[in-house]
């Protein structure tokens, strides 16, 4: 008699390259996580968050968001309103709430905080990522403010005192810049960029079904 050996569960590594002031990153993350939930135990998935700054040269006080988008992309008031409504609908479809926000901010300190959370563990990093997206897009908070960032860290279950000390220093600045340079060197110019197993790239806030189909195909599960 021959005994059958069960096939090992396929493993997939995902690097989610994004910024916390990128609305399509919020849509894409929620859609990706719903796709992962649909797959369940069929695939072992390792999710990492990687930094990308949409506006690395932006001043600490940020800019008026409509003026910023009009200047950067040449969008008029009608286009901006249409884009906001499209985002609101896409966000609602994946359980994310977009509210009106007036400003866009520099996010380097937020990425330093996320890097620290990642050192604590993947669940801590994921919790902080969601907390930062909610703080900015849903609650309209200033996520360039170190006081606000420390408060968001506490809301995500992290040590507020440690977060304040980190933000008051340059800790993890070099590590974040190195990761940013790495992904820029890989040709990443827009986010969200979802890199699977260091080989396959999916860009944009894609629907749940597309993420699920891609993950299943790459993992080799029906």
GROMACS .gro file of C-alpha atoms in nm:
model
  222
    1UNK     CA    1   0.000   0.000   0.000
    2UNK     CA    2   0.118   0.348  -0.076
    3UNK     CA    3   0.038   0.636   0.147
    4UNK     CA    4  -0.050   0.971  -0.003
    5UNK     CA    5   0.128   1.282   0.115
    6UNK     CA    6  -0.094   1.589   0.126
    7UNK     CA    7   0.020   1.880  -0.087
    8UNK     CA    8   0.159   2.167   0.119
    9UNK     CA    9  -0.047   2.484   0.135
   10UNK     CA   10   0.085   2.725  -0.130
   11UNK     CA   11   0.245   3.041   0.006
   12UNK     CA   12   0.219   3.387  -0.145
   13UNK     CA   13   0.408   3.701  -0.044
   14UNK     CA   14   0.243   4.037  -0.111
   15UNK     CA   15   0.416   4.374  -0.090
   16UNK     CA   16   0.155   4.651  -0.082
   17UNK     CA   17   0.333   4.969  -0.189
   18UNK     CA   18   0.123   5.270  -0.097
   19UNK     CA   19   0.081   5.608   0.069
   20UNK     CA   20  -0.165   5.694   0.345
   21UNK     CA   21  -0.297   6.000   0.156
   22UNK     CA   22  -0.368   5.794  -0.158
   23UNK     CA   23  -0.744   5.729  -0.181
   24UNK     CA   24  -0.711   5.441  -0.425
   25UNK     CA   25  -0.470   5.278  -0.178
   26UNK     CA   26  -0.753   5.270   0.078
   27UNK     CA   27  -0.988   5.118  -0.180
   28UNK     CA   28  -0.724   4.872  -0.300
   29UNK     CA   29  -0.625   4.755   0.047
   30UNK     CA   30  -0.982   4.681   0.153
   31UNK     CA   31  -1.047   4.501  -0.177
   32UNK     CA   32  -0.726   4.298  -0.144
   33UNK     CA   33  -0.809   4.197   0.212
   34UNK     CA   34  -1.157   4.087   0.107
   35UNK     CA   35  -1.001   3.879  -0.169
   36UNK     CA   36  -0.765   3.721   0.084
   37UNK     CA   37  -1.062   3.645   0.312
   38UNK     CA   38  -1.245   3.474   0.024
   39UNK     CA   39  -0.946   3.249  -0.040
   40UNK     CA   40  -0.928   3.162   0.328
   41UNK     CA   41  -0.701   2.871   0.426
   42UNK     CA   42  -0.638   2.761   0.068
   43UNK     CA   43  -0.333   2.987   0.046
   44UNK     CA   44  -0.092   3.105   0.314
   45UNK     CA   45  -0.053   3.478   0.252
   46UNK     CA   46   0.218   3.703   0.392
   47UNK     CA   47   0.127   4.072   0.360
   48UNK     CA   48   0.383   4.351   0.393
   49UNK     CA   49   0.335   4.728   0.364
   50UNK     CA   50   0.597   4.928   0.178
   51UNK     CA   51   0.638   5.309   0.175
   52UNK     CA   52   0.569   5.545  -0.111
   53UNK     CA   53   0.534   5.923  -0.082
   54UNK     CA   54   0.306   6.095  -0.330
   55UNK     CA   55   0.440   6.435  -0.225
   56UNK     CA   56   0.787   6.396  -0.070
   57UNK     CA   57   0.870   6.766  -0.112
   58UNK     CA   58   0.547   6.893   0.045
   59UNK     CA   59   0.581   7.138   0.332
   60UNK     CA   60   0.482   7.018   0.681
   61UNK     CA   61   0.164   7.228   0.683
   62UNK     CA   62   0.041   7.057   0.366
   63UNK     CA   63  -0.166   7.213   0.090
   64UNK     CA   64  -0.530   7.273   0.007
   65UNK     CA   65  -0.631   6.950  -0.160
   66UNK     CA   66  -0.836   7.094  -0.445
   67UNK     CA   67  -0.562   7.343  -0.533
   68UNK     CA   68  -0.303   7.065  -0.510
   69UNK     CA   69  -0.495   6.829  -0.741
   70UNK     CA   70  -0.577   7.107  -0.986
   71UNK     CA   71  -0.210   7.201  -1.011
   72UNK     CA   72  -0.072   6.845  -1.018
   73UNK     CA   73  -0.323   6.685  -1.254
   74UNK     CA   74  -0.493   6.982  -1.422
   75UNK     CA   75  -0.835   6.888  -1.285
   76UNK     CA   76  -1.123   7.134  -1.279
   77UNK     CA   77  -1.393   7.165  -1.014
   78UNK     CA   78  -1.635   6.938  -1.201
   79UNK     CA   79  -1.375   6.666  -1.252
   80UNK     CA   80  -1.274   6.685  -0.886
   81UNK     CA   81  -1.637   6.647  -0.778
   82UNK     CA   82  -1.687   6.350  -1.013
   83UNK     CA   83  -1.370   6.185  -0.885
   84UNK     CA   84  -1.477   6.231  -0.523
   85UNK     CA   85  -1.813   6.070  -0.592
   86UNK     CA   86  -1.653   5.779  -0.778
   87UNK     CA   87  -1.417   5.723  -0.486
   88UNK     CA   88  -1.700   5.748  -0.235
   89UNK     CA   89  -1.891   5.476  -0.421
   90UNK     CA   90  -1.590   5.249  -0.467
   91UNK     CA   91  -1.497   5.294  -0.102
   92UNK     CA   92  -1.849   5.214   0.016
   93UNK     CA   93  -1.847   4.896  -0.195
   94UNK     CA   94  -1.549   4.763   0.003
   95UNK     CA   95  -1.653   4.903   0.342
   96UNK     CA   96  -1.440   5.219   0.350
   97UNK     CA   97  -1.589   5.562   0.423
   98UNK     CA   98  -1.455   5.871   0.246
   99UNK     CA   99  -1.554   6.206   0.393
  100UNK     CA  100  -1.470   6.558   0.278
  101UNK     CA  101  -1.115   6.666   0.363
  102UNK     CA  102  -0.959   7.005   0.301
  103UNK     CA  103  -0.585   6.938   0.297
  104UNK     CA  104  -0.324   6.690   0.185
  105UNK     CA  105  -0.009   6.635   0.392
  106UNK     CA  106   0.349   6.517   0.391
  107UNK     CA  107   0.352   6.153   0.506
  108UNK     CA  108   0.718   6.076   0.584
  109UNK     CA  109   0.662   6.058   0.962
  110UNK     CA  110   0.360   5.834   0.906
  111UNK     CA  111   0.581   5.594   0.711
  112UNK     CA  112   0.841   5.597   0.989
  113UNK     CA  113   0.567   5.506   1.234
  114UNK     CA  114   0.445   5.226   1.005
  115UNK     CA  115   0.797   5.088   0.978
  116UNK     CA  116   0.819   5.076   1.357
  117UNK     CA  117   0.480   4.903   1.377
  118UNK     CA  118   0.607   4.647   1.125
  119UNK     CA  119   0.899   4.572   1.355
  120UNK     CA  120   0.644   4.490   1.626
  121UNK     CA  121   0.467   4.246   1.394
  122UNK     CA  122   0.246   4.221   1.083
  123UNK     CA  123  -0.081   4.259   1.272
  124UNK     CA  124   0.039   4.575   1.445
  125UNK     CA  125   0.148   4.722   1.112
  126UNK     CA  126  -0.181   4.632   0.950
  127UNK     CA  127  -0.380   4.784   1.238
  128UNK     CA  128  -0.182   5.109   1.215
  129UNK     CA  129  -0.221   5.122   0.837
  130UNK     CA  130  -0.598   5.102   0.867
  131UNK     CA  131  -0.599   5.352   1.154
  132UNK     CA  132  -0.399   5.604   0.949
  133UNK     CA  133  -0.621   5.568   0.642
  134UNK     CA  134  -0.930   5.619   0.858
  135UNK     CA  135  -0.774   5.913   1.042
  136UNK     CA  136  -0.708   6.096   0.717
  137UNK     CA  137  -0.987   5.998   0.479
  138UNK     CA  138  -1.275   5.940   0.720
  139UNK     CA  139  -1.194   6.169   1.013
  140UNK     CA  140  -1.005   6.443   0.825
  141UNK     CA  141  -0.716   6.456   1.071
  142UNK     CA  142  -0.374   6.611   1.008
  143UNK     CA  143  -0.152   6.305   0.976
  144UNK     CA  144   0.162   6.516   0.939
  145UNK     CA  145   0.112   6.627   1.301
  146UNK     CA  146   0.329   6.422   1.534
  147UNK     CA  147   0.076   6.466   1.812
  148UNK     CA  148  -0.199   6.329   1.588
  149UNK     CA  149   0.022   6.043   1.470
  150UNK     CA  150   0.101   5.939   1.826
  151UNK     CA  151  -0.271   5.942   1.906
  152UNK     CA  152  -0.346   5.725   1.603
  153UNK     CA  153  -0.075   5.482   1.715
  154UNK     CA  154  -0.248   5.447   2.052
  155UNK     CA  155  -0.582   5.388   1.877
  156UNK     CA  156  -0.413   5.108   1.682
  157UNK     CA  157  -0.301   4.943   2.006
  158UNK     CA  158   0.060   5.063   2.003
  159UNK     CA  159   0.265   5.228   2.279
  160UNK     CA  160   0.194   5.602   2.269
  161UNK     CA  161   0.504   5.700   2.465
  162UNK     CA  162   0.728   5.500   2.237
  163UNK     CA  163   0.554   5.648   1.932
  164UNK     CA  164   0.613   6.003   2.059
  165UNK     CA  165   0.982   5.933   2.125
  166UNK     CA  166   1.024   5.785   1.778
  167UNK     CA  167   0.852   6.078   1.608
  168UNK     CA  168   1.067   6.328   1.800
  169UNK     CA  169   1.379   6.158   1.661
  170UNK     CA  170   1.501   6.052   1.315
  171UNK     CA  171   1.452   5.685   1.396
  172UNK     CA  172   1.380   5.466   1.091
  173UNK     CA  173   1.424   5.761   0.854
  174UNK     CA  174   1.710   5.590   0.671
  175UNK     CA  175   1.522   5.259   0.655
  176UNK     CA  176   1.211   5.424   0.506
  177UNK     CA  177   1.414   5.618   0.249
  178UNK     CA  178   1.600   5.301   0.152
  179UNK     CA  179   1.272   5.117   0.093
  180UNK     CA  180   1.135   5.409  -0.107
  181UNK     CA  181   1.446   5.411  -0.326
  182UNK     CA  182   1.427   5.035  -0.373
  183UNK     CA  183   1.072   5.039  -0.509
  184UNK     CA  184   1.141   5.346  -0.722
  185UNK     CA  185   1.434   5.151  -0.863
  186UNK     CA  186   1.192   4.870  -0.945
  187UNK     CA  187   0.994   5.113  -1.160
  188UNK     CA  188   0.713   5.189  -0.917
  189UNK     CA  189   0.582   5.535  -1.005
  190UNK     CA  190   0.217   5.509  -0.897
  191UNK     CA  191   0.028   5.350  -0.610
  192UNK     CA  192  -0.120   5.128  -0.498
  193UNK     CA  193   0.124   4.880  -0.648
  194UNK     CA  194   0.065   4.523  -0.535
  195UNK     CA  195   0.370   4.305  -0.593
  196UNK     CA  196   0.314   3.932  -0.559
  197UNK     CA  197   0.606   3.696  -0.498
  198UNK     CA  198   0.848   3.971  -0.610
  199UNK     CA  199   0.741   3.907  -0.972
  200UNK     CA  200   0.379   3.991  -1.047
  201UNK     CA  201   0.252   4.350  -1.040
  202UNK     CA  202  -0.108   4.465  -1.003
  203UNK     CA  203  -0.162   4.840  -1.001
  204UNK     CA  204  -0.456   5.048  -0.887
  205UNK     CA  205  -0.755   4.995  -0.659
  206UNK     CA  206  -0.880   4.687  -0.841
  207UNK     CA  207  -1.208   4.507  -0.762
  208UNK     CA  208  -1.212   4.223  -0.511
  209UNK     CA  209  -1.276   3.969  -0.788
  210UNK     CA  210  -0.965   4.071  -0.982
  211UNK     CA  211  -0.740   4.043  -0.678
  212UNK     CA  212  -0.889   3.704  -0.590
  213UNK     CA  213  -0.846   3.570  -0.944
  214UNK     CA  214  -0.484   3.687  -0.960
  215UNK     CA  215  -0.395   3.538  -0.622
  216UNK     CA  216  -0.557   3.207  -0.709
  217UNK     CA  217  -0.380   3.189  -1.044
  218UNK     CA  218  -0.040   3.270  -0.896
  219UNK     CA  219  -0.088   3.028  -0.606
  220UNK     CA  220  -0.219   2.756  -0.837
  221UNK     CA  221  -0.549   2.702  -0.660
  222UNK     CA  222  -0.883   2.680  -0.839
   0.00000   0.00000   0.00000
